[in-house]
Backbone as a printed PyTorch tensor [residue, N CA C, xyz], in Angstrom:
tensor([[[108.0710,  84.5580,  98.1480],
         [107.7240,  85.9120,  98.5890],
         [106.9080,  85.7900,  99.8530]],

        [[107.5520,  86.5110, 100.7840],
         [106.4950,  86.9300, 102.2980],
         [106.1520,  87.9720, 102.4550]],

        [[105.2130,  87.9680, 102.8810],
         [104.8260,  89.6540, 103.0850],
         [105.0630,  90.0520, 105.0180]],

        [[105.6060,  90.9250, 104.7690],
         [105.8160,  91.2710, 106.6420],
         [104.4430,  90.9470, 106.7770]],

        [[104.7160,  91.2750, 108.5290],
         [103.5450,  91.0960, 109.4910],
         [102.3360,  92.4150, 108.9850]],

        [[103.3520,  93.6870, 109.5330],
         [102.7270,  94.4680, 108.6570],
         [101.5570,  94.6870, 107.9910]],

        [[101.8590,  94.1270, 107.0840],
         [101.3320,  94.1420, 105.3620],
         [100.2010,  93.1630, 105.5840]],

        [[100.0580,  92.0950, 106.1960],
         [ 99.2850,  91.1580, 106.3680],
         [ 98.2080,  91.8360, 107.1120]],

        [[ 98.4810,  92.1010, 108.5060],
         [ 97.2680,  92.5510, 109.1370],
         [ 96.7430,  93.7700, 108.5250]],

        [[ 97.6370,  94.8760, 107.7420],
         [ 96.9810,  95.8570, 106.8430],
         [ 95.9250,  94.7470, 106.0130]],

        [[ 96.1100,  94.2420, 105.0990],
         [ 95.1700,  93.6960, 104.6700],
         [ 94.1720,  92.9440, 105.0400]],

        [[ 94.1590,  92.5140, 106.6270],
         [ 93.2640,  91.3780, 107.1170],
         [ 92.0610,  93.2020, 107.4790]],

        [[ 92.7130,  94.0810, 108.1850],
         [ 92.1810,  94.7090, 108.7140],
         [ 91.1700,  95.8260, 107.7620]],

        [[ 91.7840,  96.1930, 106.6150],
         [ 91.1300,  96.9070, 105.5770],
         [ 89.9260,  95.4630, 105.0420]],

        [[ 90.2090,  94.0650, 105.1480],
         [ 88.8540,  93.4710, 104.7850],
         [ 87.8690,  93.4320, 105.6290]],

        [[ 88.4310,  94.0060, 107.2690],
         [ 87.6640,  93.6990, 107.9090],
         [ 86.1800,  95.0000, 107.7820]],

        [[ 87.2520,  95.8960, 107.5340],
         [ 86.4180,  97.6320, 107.1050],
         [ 85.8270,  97.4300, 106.2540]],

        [[ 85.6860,  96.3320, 105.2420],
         [ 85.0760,  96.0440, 104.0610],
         [ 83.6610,  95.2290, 104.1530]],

        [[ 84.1030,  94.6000, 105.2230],
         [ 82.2600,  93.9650, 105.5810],
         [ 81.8210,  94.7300, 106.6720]],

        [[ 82.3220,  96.8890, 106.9940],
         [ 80.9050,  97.0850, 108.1900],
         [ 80.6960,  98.5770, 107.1680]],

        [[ 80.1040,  98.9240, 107.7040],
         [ 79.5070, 100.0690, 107.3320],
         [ 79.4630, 101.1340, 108.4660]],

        [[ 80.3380, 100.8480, 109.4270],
         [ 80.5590, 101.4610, 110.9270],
         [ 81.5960, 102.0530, 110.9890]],

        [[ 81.7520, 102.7990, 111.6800],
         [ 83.0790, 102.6650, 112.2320],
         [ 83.6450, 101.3860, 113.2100]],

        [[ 84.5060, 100.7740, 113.3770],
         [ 84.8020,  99.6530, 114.0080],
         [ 86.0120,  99.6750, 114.9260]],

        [[ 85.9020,  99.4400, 116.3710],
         [ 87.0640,  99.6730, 117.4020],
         [ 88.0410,  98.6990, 117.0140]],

        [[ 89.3700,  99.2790, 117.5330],
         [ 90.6460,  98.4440, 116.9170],
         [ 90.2290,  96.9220, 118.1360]],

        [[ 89.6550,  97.0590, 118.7110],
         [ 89.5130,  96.0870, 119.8980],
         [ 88.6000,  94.8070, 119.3250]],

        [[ 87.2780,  95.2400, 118.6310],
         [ 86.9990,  94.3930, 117.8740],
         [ 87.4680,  93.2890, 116.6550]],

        [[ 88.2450,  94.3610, 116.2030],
         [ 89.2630,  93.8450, 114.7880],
         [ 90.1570,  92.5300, 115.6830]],

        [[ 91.0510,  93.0340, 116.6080],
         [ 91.9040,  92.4640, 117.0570],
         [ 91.4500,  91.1290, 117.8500]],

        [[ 90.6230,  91.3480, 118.5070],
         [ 89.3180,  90.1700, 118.9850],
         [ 89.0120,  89.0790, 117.8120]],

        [[ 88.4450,  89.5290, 116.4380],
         [ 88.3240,  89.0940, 115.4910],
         [ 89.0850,  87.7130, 114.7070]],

        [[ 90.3850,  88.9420, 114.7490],
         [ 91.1830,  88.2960, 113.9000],
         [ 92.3220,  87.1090, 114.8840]],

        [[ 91.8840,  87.5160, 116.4040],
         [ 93.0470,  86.9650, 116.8560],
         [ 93.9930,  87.3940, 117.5640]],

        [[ 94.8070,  89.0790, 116.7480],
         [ 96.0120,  89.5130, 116.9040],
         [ 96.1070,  90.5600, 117.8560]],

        [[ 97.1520,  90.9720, 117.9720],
         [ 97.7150,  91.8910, 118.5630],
         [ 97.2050,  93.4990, 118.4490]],

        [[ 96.3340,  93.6700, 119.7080],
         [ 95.6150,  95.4130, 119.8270],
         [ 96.9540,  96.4060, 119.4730]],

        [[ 97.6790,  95.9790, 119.5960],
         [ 98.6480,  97.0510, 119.7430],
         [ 99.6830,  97.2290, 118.2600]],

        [[ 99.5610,  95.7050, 117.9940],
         [ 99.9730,  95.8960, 116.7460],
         [ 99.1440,  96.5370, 114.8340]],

        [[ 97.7120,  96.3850, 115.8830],
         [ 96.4400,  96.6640, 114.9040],
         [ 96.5060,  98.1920, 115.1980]],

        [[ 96.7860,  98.8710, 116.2080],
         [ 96.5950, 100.0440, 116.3130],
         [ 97.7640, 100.9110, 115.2670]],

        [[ 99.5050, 100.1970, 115.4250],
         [100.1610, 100.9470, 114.2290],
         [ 99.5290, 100.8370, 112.9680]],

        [[ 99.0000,  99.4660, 112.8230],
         [ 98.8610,  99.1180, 111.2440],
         [ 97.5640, 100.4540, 110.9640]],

        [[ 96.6480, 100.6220, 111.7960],
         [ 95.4510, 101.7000, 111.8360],
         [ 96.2440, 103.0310, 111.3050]],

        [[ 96.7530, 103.6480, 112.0030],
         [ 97.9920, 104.6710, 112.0270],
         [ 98.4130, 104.6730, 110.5190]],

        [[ 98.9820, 103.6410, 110.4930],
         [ 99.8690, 103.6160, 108.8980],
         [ 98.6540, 103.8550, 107.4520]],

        [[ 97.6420, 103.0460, 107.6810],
         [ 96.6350, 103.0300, 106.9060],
         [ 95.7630, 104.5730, 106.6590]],

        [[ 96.1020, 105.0140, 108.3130],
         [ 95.2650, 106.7360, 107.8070],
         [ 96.0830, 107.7780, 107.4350]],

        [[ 97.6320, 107.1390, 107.2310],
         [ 98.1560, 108.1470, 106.8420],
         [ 98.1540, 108.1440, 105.4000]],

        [[ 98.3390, 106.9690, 104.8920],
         [ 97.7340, 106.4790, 103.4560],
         [ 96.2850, 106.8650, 103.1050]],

        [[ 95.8410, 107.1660, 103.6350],
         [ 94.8350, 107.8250, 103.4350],
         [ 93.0970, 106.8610, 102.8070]],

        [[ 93.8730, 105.4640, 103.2290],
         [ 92.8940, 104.5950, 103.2780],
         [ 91.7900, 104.1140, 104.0020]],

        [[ 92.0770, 104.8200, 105.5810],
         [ 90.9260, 104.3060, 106.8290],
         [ 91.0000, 105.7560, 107.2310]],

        [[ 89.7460, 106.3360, 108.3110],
         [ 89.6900, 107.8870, 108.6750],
         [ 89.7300, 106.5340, 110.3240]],

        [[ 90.6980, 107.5790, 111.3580],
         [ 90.8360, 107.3610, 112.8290],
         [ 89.5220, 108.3230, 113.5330]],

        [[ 88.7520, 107.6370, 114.1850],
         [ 88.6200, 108.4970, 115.4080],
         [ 88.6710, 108.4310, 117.1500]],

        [[ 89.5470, 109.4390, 117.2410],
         [ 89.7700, 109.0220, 118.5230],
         [ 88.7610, 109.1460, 119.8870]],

        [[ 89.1270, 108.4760, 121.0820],
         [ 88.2580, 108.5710, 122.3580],
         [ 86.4920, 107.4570, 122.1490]],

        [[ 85.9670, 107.9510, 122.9710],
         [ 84.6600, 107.1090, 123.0270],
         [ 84.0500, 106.9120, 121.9720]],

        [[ 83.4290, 105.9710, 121.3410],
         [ 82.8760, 105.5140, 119.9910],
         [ 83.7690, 105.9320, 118.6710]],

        [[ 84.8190, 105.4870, 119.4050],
         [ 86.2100, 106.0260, 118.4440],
         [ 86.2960, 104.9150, 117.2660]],

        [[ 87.5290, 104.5710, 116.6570],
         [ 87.8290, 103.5210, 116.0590],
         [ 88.0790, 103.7090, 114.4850]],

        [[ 87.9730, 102.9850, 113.5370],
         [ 88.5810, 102.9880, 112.2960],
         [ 87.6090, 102.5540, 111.2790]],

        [[ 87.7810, 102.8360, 109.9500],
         [ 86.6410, 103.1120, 108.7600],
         [ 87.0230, 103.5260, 107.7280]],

        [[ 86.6670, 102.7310, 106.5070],
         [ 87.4680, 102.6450, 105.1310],
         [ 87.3160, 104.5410, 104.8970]],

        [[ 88.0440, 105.0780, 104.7430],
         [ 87.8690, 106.5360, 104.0420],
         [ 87.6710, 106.3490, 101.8540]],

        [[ 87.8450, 105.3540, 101.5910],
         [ 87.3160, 105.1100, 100.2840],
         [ 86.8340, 103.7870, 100.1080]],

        [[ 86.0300, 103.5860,  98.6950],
         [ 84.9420, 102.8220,  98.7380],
         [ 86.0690, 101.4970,  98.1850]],

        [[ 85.1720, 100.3160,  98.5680],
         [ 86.8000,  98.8830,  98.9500],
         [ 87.3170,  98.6370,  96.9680]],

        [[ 85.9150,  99.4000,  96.4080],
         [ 86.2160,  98.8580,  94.7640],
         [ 87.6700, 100.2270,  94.1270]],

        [[ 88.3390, 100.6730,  95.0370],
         [ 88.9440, 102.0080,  94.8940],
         [ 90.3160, 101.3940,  95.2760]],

        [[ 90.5820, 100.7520,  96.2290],
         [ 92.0340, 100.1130,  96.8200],
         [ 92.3760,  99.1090,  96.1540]],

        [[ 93.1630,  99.7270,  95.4140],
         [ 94.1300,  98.3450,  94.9290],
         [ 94.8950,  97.4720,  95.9090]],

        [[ 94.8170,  96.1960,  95.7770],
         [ 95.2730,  95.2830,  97.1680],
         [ 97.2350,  95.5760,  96.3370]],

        [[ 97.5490,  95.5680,  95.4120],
         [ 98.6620,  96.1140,  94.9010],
         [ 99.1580,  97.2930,  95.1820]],

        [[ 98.4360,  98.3040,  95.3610],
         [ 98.9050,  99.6220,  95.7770],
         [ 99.0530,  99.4610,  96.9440]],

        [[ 98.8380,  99.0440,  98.1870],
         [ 98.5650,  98.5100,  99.3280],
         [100.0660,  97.9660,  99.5000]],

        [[100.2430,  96.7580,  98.7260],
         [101.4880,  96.1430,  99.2210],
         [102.3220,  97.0200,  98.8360]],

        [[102.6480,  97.8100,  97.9390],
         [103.6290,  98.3770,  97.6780],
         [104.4060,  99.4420,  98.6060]],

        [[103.3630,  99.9560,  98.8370],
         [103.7590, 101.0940, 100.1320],
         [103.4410, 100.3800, 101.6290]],

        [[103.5990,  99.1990, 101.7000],
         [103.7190,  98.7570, 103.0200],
         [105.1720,  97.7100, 103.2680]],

        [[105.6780,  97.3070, 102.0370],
         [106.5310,  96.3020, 101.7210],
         [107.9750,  96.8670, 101.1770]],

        [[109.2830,  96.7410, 101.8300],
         [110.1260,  96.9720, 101.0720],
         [110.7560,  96.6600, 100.1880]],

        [[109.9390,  96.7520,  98.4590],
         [110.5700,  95.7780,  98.0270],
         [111.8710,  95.9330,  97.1350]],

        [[112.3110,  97.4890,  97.5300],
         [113.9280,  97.8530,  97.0390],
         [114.9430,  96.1450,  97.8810]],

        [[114.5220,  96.3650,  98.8830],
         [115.8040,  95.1870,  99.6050],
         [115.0420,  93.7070,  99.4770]],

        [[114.0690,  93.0340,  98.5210],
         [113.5190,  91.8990,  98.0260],
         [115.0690,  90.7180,  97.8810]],

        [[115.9750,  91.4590,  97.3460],
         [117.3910,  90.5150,  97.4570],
         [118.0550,  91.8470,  97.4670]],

        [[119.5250,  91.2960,  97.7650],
         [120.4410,  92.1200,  98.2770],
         [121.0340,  92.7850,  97.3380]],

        [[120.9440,  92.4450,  96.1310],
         [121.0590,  93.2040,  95.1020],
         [120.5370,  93.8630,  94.1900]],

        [[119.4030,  94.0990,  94.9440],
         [117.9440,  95.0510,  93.7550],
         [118.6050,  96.0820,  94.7050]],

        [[118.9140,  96.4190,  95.8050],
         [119.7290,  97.7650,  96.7380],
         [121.1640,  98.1960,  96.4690]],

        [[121.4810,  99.0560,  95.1070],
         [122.3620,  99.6550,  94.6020],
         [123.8470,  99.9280,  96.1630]],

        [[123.3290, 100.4430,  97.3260],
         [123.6450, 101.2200,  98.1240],
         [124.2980, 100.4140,  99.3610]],

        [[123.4090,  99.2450,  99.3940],
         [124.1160,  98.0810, 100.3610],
         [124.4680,  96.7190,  99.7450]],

        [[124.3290,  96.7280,  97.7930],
         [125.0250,  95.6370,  98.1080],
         [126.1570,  95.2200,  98.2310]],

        [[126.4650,  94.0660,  98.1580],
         [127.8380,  93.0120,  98.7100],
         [128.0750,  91.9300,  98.0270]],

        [[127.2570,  92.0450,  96.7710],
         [127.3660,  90.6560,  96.0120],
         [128.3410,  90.7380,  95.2490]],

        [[129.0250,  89.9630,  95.3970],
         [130.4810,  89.6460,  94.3630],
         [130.4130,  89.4640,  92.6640]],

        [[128.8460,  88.6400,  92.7910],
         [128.4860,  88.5290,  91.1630],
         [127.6650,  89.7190,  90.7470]],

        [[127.4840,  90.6360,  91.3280],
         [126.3100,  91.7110,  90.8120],
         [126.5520,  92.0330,  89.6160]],

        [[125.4580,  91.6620,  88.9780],
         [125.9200,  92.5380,  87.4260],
         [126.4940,  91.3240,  86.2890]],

        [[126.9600,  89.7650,  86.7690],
         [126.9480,  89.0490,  86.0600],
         [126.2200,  87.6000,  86.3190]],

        [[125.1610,  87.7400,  87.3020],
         [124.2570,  86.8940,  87.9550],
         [122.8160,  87.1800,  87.0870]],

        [[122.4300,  85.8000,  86.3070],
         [121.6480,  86.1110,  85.7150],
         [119.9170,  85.7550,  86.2750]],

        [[120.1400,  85.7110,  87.6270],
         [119.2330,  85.6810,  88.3250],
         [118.1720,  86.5090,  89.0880]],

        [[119.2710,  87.5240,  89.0610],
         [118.7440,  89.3990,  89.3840],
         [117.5210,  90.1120,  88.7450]],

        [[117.6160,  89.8120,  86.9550],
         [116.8420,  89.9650,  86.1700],
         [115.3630,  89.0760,  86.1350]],

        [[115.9840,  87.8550,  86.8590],
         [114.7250,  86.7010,  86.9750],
         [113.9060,  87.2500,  87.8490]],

        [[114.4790,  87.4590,  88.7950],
         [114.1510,  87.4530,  90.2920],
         [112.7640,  89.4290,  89.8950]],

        [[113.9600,  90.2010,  89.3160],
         [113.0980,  91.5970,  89.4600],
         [111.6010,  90.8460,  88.6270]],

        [[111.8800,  90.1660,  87.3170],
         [110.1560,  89.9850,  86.2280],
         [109.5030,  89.3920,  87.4510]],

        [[109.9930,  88.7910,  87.9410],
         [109.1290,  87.5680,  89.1710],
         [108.2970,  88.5600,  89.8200]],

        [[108.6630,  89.5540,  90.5310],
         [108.2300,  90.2240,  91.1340],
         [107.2580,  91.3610,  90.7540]],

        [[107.7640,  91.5830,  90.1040],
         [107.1950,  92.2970,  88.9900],
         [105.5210,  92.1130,  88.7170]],

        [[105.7120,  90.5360,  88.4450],
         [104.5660,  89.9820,  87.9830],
         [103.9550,  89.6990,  89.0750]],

        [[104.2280,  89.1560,  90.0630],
         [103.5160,  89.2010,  91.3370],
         [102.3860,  90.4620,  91.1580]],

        [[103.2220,  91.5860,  91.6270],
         [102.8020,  93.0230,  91.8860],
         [102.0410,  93.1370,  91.1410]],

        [[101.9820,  92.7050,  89.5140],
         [101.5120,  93.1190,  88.6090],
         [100.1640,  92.4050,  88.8360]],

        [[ 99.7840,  91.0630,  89.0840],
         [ 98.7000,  90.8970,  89.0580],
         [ 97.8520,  90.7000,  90.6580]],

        [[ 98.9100,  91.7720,  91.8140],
         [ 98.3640,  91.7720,  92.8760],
         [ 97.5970,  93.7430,  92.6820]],

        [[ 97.9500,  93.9260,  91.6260],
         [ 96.9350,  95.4880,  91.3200],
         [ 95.8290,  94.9160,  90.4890]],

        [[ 95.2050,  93.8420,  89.9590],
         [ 94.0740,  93.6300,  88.9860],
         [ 93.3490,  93.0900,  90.3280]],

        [[ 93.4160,  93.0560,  91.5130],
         [ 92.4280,  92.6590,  92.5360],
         [ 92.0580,  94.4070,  93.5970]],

        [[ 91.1560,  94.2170,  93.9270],
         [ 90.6070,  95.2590,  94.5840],
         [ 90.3290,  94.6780,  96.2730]],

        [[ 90.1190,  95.6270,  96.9970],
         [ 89.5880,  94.9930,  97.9990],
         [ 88.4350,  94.3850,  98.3400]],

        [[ 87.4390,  94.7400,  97.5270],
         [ 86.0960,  94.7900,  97.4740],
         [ 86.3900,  92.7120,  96.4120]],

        [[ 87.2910,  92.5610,  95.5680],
         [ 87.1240,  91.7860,  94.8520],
         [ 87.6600,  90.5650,  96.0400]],

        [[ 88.3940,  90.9990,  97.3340],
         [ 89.0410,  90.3820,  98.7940],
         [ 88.0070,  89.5980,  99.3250]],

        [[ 86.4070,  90.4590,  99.7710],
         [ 85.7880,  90.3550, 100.0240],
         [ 84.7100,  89.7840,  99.1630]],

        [[ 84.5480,  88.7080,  98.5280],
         [ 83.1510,  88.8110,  97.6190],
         [ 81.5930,  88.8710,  98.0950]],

        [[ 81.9530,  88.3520,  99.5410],
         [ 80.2950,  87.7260,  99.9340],
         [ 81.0020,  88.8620, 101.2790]],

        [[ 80.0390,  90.2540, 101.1450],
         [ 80.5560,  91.2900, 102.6860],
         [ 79.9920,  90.2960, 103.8810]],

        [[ 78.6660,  89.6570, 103.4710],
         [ 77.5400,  89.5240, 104.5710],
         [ 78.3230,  88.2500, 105.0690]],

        [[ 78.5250,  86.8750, 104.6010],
         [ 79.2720,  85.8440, 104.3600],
         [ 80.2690,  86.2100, 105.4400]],

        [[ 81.5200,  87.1260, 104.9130],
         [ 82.5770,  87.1210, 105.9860],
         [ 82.7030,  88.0000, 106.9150]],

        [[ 81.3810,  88.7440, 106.9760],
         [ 80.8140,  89.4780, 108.0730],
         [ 80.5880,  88.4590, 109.2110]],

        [[ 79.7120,  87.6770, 109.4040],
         [ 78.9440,  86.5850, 110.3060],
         [ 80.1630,  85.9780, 110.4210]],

        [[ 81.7640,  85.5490, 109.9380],
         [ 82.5480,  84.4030, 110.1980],
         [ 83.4050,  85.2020, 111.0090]],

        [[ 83.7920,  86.6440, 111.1340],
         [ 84.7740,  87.1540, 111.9540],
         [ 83.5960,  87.4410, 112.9420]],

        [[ 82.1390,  87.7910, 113.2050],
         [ 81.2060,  87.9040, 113.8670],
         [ 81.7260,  86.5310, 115.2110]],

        [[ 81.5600,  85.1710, 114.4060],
         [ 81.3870,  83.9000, 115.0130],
         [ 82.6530,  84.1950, 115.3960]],

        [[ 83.9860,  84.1260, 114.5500],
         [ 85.3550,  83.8780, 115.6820],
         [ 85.3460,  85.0960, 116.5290]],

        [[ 85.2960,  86.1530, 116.5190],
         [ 84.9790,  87.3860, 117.5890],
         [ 84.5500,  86.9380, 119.1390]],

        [[ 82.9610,  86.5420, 118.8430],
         [ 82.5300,  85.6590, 119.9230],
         [ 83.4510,  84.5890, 120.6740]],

        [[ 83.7810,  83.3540, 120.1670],
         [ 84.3880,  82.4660, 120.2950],
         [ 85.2380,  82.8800, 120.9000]],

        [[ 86.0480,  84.0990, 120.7220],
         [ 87.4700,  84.7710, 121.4510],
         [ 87.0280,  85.3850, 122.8150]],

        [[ 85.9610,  85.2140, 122.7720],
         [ 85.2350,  86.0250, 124.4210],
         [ 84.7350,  85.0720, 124.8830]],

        [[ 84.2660,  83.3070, 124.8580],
         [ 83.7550,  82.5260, 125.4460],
         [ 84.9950,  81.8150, 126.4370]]])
């Protein structure tokens, strides 16, 4: 299992909302982590429409958990960021093409697999992402810097 790009920086970026108590510019995040301003700005977008980060725009603008991190399931999260109807080509009623569909007893493997993934990617929280805020506060603090020296 991979998780898109997506889905990844959604989650790097909701931990990052998890160690401030600020609002925080997408410029910082992206500084932070490394990645792409532009690609942090959809993932921002996607996240406030989910209704997980509040946007504000223009000067002292930027992004901020809209609920508290012990509230987000890191499972609910992937689910609505991940497609996992097309996971194989035959969990998609509509496009598939498999010749064995329906007598492949791998289909059934493949859905519990996943299943269980999902299943024990909802018993984590974001807040449970983060254990030490202060801890991985100071380490995206230090690589932040480092990205400006």
């Amino acid at each position: 299992m991979r998780l898109n790009l997506m889905t990844d920086y959604a989650l790097r970026l909701l931990m990052y909302l998890a160690t401030e108590e600020r609002t925080v510019s997408v410029d910082e995040i992206a500084d932070a982590y490394g990645i792409s301003r532009n690609h942090l700005m959809k993932v921002g977008q996607q996240l406030s429409a989910m209704g997980l980060v509040t946007a504000k725009r223009g000067r002292g603008g930027g992004l901020a958990l809209a609920v508290p991190p012990e509230e987000v399931s890191v499972g609910a999260v992937v689910r609505q960021l991940e497609s996992l109807g097309g996971f194989v080509e035959c969990f998609s009623p509509d496009t598939n093409t498999c010749r064995i569909a329906g007598m492949c007893g791998l289909q059934g493997a493949l859905k519990l697999a996943l299943g269980d993934f999902l299943k024990r990617l909802d018993g984590y929280t974001l807040a449970q992402s983060v254990p030490d805020r202060h801890r991985m506060a100071s380490r995206l603090e230090l690589l932040s810097d480092a990205c400006k020296e």
